[in-house]
PDB file of C-alpha atoms in Angstrom:
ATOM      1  CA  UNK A  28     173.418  36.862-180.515  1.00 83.00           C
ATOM      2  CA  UNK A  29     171.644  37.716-177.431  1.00 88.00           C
ATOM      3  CA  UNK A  30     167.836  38.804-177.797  1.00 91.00           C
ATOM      4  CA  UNK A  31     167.509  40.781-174.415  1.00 94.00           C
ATOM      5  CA  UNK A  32     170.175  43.191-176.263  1.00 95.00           C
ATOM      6  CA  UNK A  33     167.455  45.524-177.973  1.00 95.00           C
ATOM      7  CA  UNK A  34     165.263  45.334-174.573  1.00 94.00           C
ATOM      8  CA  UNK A  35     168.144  45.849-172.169  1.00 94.00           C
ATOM      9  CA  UNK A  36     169.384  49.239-174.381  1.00 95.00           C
ATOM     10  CA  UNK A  37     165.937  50.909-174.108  1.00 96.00           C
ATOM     11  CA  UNK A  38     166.310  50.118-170.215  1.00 94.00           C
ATOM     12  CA  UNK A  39     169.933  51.549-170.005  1.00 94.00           C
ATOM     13  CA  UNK A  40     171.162  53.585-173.257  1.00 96.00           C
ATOM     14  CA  UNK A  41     174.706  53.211-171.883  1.00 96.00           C
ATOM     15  CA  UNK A  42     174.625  49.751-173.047  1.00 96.00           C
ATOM     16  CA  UNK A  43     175.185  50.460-176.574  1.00 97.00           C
ATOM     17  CA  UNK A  44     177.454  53.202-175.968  1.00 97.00           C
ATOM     18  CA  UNK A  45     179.329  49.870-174.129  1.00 97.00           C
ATOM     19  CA  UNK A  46     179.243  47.429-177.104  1.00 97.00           C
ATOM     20  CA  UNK A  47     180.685  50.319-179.658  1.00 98.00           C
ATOM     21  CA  UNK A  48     183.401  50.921-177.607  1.00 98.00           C
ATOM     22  CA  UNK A  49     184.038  47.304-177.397  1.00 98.00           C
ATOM     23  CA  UNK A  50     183.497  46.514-181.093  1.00 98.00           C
ATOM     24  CA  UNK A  51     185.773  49.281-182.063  1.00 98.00           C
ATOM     25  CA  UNK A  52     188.460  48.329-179.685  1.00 97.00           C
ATOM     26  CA  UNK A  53     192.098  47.167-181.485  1.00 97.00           C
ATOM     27  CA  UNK A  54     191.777  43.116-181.688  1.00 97.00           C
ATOM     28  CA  UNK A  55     188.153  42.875-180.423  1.00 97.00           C
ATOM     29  CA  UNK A  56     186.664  40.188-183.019  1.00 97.00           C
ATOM     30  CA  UNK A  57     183.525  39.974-181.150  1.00 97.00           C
ATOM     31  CA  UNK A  58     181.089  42.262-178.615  1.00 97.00           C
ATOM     32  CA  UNK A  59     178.282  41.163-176.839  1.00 97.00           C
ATOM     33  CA  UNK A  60     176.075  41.679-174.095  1.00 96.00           C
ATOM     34  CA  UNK A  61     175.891  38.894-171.112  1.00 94.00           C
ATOM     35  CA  UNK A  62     172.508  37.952-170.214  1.00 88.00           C
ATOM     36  CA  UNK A  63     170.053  40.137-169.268  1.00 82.00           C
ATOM     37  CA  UNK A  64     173.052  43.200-169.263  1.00 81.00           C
ATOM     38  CA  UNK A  65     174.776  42.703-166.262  1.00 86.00           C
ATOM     39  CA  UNK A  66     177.548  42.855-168.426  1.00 94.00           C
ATOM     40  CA  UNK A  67     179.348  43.211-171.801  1.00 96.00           C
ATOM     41  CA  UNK A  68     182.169  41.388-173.059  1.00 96.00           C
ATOM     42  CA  UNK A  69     184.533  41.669-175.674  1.00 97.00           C
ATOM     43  CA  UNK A  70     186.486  38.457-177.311  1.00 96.00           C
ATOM     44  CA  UNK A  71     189.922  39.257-178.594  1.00 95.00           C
ATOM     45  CA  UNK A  72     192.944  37.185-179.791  1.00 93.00           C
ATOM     46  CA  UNK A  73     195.054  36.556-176.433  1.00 91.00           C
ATOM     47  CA  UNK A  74     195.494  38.021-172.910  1.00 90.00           C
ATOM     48  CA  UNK A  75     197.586  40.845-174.407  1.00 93.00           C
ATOM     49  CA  UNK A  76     195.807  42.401-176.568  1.00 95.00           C
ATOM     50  CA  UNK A  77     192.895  42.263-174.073  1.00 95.00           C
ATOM     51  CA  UNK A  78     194.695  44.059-171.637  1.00 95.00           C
ATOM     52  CA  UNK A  79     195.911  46.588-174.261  1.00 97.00           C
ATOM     53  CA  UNK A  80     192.385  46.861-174.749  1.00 97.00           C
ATOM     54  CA  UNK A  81     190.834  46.932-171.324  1.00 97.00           C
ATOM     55  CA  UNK A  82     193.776  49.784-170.124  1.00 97.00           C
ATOM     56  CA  UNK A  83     192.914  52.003-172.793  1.00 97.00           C
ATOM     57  CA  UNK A  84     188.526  51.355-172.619  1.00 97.00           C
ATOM     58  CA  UNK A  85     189.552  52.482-168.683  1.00 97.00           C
ATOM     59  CA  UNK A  86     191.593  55.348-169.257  1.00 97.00           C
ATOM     60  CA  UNK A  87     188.792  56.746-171.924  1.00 97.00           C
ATOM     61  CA  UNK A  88     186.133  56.351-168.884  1.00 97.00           C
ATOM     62  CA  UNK A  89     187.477  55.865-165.701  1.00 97.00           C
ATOM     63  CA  UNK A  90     183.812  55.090-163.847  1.00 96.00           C
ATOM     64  CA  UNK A  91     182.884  51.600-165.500  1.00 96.00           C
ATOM     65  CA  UNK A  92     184.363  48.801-164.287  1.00 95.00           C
ATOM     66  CA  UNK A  93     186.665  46.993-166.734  1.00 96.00           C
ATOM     67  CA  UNK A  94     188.619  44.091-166.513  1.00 95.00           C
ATOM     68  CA  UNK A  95     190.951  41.734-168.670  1.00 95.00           C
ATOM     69  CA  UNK A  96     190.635  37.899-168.229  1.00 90.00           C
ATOM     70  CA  UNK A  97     190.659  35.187-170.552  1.00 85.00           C
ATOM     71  CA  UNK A  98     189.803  31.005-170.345  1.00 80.00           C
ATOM     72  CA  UNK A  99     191.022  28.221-169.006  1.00 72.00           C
ATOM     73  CA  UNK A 100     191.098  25.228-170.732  1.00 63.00           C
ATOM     74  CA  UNK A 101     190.042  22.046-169.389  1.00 57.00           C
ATOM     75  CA  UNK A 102     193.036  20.359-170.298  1.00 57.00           C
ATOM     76  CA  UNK A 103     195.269  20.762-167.670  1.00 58.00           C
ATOM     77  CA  UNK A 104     198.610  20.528-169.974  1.00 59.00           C
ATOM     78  CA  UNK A 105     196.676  23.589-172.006  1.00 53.00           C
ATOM     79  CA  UNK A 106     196.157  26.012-168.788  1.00 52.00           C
ATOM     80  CA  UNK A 107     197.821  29.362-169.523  1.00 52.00           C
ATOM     81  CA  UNK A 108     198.993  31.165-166.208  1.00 51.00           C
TER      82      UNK A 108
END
């Protein structure tokens, strides 16, 4: 949980509108605000299905900045490309 979440929506509304669309997303299993809400984030099962995700959260509003990544782990044998 973050507890700047409540604070940071009464600053910028948008926020929440942000985490729904992220919650609701196909595969997201978790939403969150980063910090103080620079950004949000949503957690889902593999690169795919994040970039399924991050495509469509673009194409339903083209003026926020969305992007699909994922982790590295820190075992080199483990890295996905």
């Amino acid at each position: 949980r973050n507890d700047l979440t409540d604070a940071a929506i009464g600053v910028s509304p948008i926020i929440a509108d942000v985490l729904q669309a992220l919650a609701v997303s196909d595969g997201c299993r978790l939403a969150r605000l980063s910090g103080s809400g620079g950004t949000c984030f949503g957690l889902f099962p593999d690169r795919a299905v994040a970039a399924r995700a991050a495509e469509l959260l673009y194409r339903q509003n083209p003026d926020w900045w969305v992007v699909a990544t994922g982790f590295l782990s820190a075992t080199p044998e483990l890295r996905v490309a």
